[in-house]
Tab-separated table of C-alpha atoms in Angstrom:
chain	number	residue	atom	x	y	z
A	1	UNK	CA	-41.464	-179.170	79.726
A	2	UNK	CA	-40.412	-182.842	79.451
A	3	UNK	CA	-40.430	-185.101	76.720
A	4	UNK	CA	-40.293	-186.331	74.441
A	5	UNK	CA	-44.300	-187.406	74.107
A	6	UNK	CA	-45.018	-190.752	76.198
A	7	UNK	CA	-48.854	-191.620	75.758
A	8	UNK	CA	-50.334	-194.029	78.114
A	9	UNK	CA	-53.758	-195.759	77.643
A	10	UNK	CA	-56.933	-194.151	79.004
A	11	UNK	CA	-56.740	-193.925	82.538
A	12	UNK	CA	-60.442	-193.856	84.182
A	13	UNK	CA	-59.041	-191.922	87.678
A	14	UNK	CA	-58.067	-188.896	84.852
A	15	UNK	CA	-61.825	-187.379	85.247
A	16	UNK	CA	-61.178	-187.345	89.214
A	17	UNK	CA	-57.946	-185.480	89.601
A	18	UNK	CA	-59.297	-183.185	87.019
A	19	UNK	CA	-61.762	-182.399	88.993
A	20	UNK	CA	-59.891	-181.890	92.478
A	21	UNK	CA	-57.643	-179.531	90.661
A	22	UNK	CA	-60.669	-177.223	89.262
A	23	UNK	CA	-61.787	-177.203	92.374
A	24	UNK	CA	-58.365	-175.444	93.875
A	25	UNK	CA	-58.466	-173.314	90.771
A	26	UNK	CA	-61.655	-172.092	91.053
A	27	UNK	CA	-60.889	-171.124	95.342
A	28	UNK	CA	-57.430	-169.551	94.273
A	29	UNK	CA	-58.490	-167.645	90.982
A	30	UNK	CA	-62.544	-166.681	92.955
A	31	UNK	CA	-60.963	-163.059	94.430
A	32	UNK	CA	-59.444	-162.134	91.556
A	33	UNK	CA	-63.051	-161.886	89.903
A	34	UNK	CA	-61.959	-163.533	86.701
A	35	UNK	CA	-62.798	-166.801	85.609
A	36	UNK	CA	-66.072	-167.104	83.166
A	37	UNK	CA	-65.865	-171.355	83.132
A	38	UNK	CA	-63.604	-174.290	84.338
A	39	UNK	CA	-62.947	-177.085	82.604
A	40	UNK	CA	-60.684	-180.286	82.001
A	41	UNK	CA	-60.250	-180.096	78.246
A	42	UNK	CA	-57.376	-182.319	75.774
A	43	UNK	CA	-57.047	-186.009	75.928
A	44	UNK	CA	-57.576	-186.673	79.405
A	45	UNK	CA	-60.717	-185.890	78.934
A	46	UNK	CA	-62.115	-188.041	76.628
A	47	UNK	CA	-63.142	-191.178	77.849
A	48	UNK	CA	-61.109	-193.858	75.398
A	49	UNK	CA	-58.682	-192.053	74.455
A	50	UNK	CA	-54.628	-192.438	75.147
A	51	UNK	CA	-53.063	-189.405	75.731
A	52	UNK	CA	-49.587	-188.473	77.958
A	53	UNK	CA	-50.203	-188.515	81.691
A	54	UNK	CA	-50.746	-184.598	82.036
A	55	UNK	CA	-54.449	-183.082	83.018
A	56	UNK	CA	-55.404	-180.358	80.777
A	57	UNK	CA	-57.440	-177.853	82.194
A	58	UNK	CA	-58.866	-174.371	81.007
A	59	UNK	CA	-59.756	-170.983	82.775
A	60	UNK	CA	-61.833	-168.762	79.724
A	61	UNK	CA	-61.255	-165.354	81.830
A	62	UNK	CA	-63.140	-161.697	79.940
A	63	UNK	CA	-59.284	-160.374	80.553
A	64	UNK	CA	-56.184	-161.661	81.204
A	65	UNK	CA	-55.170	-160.467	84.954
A	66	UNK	CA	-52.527	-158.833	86.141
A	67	UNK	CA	-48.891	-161.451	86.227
A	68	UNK	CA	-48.543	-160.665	89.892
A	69	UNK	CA	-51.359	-161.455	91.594
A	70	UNK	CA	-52.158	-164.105	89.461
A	71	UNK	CA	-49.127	-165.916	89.625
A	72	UNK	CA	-49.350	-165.534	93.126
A	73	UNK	CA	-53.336	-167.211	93.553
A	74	UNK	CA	-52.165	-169.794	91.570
A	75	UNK	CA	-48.394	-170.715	93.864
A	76	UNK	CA	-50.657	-171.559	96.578
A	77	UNK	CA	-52.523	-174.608	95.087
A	78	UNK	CA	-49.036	-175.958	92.886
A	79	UNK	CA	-49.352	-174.069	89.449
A	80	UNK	CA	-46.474	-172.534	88.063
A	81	UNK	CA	-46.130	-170.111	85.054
A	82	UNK	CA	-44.031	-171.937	82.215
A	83	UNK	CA	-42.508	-170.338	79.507
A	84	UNK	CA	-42.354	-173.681	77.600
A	85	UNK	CA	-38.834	-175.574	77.066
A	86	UNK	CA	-38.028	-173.171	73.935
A	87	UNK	CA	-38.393	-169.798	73.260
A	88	UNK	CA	-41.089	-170.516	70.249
A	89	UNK	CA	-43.031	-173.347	72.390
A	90	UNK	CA	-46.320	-173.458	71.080
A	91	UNK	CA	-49.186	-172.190	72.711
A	92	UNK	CA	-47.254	-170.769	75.921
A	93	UNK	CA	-48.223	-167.102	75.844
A	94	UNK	CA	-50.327	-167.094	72.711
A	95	UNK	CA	-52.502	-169.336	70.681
A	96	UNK	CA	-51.692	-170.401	66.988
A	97	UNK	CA	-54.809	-168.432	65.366
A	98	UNK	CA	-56.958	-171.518	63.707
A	99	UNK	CA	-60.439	-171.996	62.590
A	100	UNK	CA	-63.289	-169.957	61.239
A	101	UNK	CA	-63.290	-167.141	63.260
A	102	UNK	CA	-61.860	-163.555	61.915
A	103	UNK	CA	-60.925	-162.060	65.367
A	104	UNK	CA	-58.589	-159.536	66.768
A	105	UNK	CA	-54.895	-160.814	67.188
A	106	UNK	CA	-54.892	-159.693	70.543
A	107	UNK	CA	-57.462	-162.383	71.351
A	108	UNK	CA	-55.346	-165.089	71.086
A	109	UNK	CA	-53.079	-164.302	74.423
A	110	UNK	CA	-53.092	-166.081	77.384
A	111	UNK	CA	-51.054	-167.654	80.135
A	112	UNK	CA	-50.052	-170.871	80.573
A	113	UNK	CA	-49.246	-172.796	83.707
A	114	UNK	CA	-47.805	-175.819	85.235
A	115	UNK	CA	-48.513	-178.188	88.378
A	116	UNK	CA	-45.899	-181.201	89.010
A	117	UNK	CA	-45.240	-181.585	85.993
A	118	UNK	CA	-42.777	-183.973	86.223
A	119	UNK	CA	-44.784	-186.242	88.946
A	120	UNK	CA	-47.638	-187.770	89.284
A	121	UNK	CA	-49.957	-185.393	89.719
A	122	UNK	CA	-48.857	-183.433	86.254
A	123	UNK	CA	-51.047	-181.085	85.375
A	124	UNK	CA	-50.703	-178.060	82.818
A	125	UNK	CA	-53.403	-174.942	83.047
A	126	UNK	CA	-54.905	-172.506	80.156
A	127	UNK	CA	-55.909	-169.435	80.607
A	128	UNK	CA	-57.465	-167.835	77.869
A	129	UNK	CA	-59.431	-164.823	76.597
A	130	UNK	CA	-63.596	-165.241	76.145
A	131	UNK	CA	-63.257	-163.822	73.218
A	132	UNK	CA	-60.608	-166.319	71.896
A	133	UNK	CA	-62.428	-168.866	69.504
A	134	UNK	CA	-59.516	-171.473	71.225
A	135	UNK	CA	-61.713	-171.452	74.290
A	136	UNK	CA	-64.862	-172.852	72.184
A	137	UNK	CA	-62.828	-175.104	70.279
A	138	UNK	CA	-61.225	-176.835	73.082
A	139	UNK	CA	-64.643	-177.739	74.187
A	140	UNK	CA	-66.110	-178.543	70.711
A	141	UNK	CA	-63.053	-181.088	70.009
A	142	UNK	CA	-63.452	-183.019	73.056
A	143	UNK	CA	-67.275	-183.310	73.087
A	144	UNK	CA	-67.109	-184.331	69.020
A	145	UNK	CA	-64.432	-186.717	69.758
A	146	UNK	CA	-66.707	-188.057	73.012
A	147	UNK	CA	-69.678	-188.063	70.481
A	148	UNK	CA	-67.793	-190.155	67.877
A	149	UNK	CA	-65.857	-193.179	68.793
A	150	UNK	CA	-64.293	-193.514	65.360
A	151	UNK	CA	-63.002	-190.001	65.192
A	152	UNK	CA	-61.622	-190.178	68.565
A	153	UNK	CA	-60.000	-193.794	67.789
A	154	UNK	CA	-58.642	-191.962	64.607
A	155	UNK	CA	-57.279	-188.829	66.276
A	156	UNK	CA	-55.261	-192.198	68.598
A	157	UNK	CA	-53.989	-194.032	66.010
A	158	UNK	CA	-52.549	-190.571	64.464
A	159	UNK	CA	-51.181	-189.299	68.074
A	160	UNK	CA	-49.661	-192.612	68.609
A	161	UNK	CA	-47.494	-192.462	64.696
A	162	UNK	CA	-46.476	-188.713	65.785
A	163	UNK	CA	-45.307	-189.781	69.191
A	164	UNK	CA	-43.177	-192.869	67.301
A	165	UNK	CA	-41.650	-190.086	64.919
A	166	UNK	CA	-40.654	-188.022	68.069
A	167	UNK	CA	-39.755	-191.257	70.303
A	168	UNK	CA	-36.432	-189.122	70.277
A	169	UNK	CA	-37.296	-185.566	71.016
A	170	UNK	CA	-35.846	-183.909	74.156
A	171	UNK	CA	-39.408	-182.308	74.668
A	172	UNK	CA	-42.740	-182.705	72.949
A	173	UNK	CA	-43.112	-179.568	71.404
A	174	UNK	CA	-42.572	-180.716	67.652
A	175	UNK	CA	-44.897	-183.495	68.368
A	176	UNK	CA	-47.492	-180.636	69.428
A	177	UNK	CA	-47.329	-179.093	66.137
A	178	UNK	CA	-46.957	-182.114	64.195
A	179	UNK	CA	-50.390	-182.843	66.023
A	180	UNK	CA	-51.961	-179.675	63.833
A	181	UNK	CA	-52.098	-181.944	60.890
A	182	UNK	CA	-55.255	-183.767	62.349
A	183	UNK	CA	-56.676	-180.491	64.027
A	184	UNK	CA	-56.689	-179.092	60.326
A	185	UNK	CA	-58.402	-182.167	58.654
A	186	UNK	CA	-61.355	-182.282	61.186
A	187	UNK	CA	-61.571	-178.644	62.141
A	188	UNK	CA	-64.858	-177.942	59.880
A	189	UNK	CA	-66.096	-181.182	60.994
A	190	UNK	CA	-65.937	-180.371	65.339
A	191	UNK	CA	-66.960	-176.402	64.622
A	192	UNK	CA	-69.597	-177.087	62.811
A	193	UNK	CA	-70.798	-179.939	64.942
A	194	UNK	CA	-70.211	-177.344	68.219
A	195	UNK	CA	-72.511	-174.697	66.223
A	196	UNK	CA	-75.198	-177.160	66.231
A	197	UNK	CA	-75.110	-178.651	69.756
């Protein structure tokens, strides 16, 4: 992955190339008999909000598929499997357990995968587990930050000191965990709002 962390203001086209690339997703991954929901989740998606030039998009599947033909659906439209620029990248074959939730460990597995992701076009794709509270979350943090302005200009002004502190990194996987600081201090706040809406 590339880095270090370069966040660029809110780009309005961001909602559009999302949705061209669920589209391909949901074609390649439809005969595998998978995918429960699509959706463009992280800072992209939320109008307002700066974030680094890379689409984040989510698959919530009821089981991981097989590697193979997985990997294979998802060659033909541009997505790569990434195993992250370290061998403890955050978040590449497993979620860091967070929230509420008591769950299984097993539920927080899933894939991870890449689409130009050093052009234009940058993309990177989660797959997760329905029964992974991660693929709730996701959804509940960007609709609470969509809901409230001032949270969402908070969660900004916090993403833009941790990308100064890491103006230096050779990737942006310390600023991804440095970025758990905030998910921890508002993490009651967005699951209890997702409960209630």
């Amino acid at each position: 992955m590339p880095g270090p962390a370069v966040l660029q203001p809110y780009d309005p086209a961001w909602p559009g190339r999302a949705a061209q690339l669920l589209v391909a997703v949901e074609k390649a991954m439809k005969p595998l008999g998978v995918g429960e929901s699509l959706e463009h989740i992280g800072s992209t998606s939320v109008p307002g909000l700066m974030a680094k030039a890379c689409i984040d998009l989510q698959i919530v599947v009821s089981e991981l598929p097989r590697p193979e033909p997985l990997d294979q659906a998802l060659a033909s439209i541009g997505f790569v499997p990434t195993t992250g620029s370290r061998p403890d990248s955050p978040g590449v074959y497993r979620d860091i357990p967070r929230g509420s939730e008591q769950v299984p460990d097993e539920v927080w597995r899933k894939r991870l995968f890449v689409h130009d992701i050093d052009g234009p076009e940058a993309a990177i794709l989660h797959i997760r587990l329905g029964a992974s509270p991660w693929g709730r979350y996701a959804l509940w943090f960007r609709d609470w930050l969509r809901a409230h302005p001032e949270a969402r200009d908070r969660y900004a002004s916090f993403k833009a000191g941790v990308a100064a502190e890491h103006i230096g990194d050779a990737d942006y996987d310390d600023y991804t965990r440095a970025k758990t600081v905030f998910f921890d201090e508002v993490q009651e706040q967005f699951e209890a709002w997702g409960r209630s809406h």
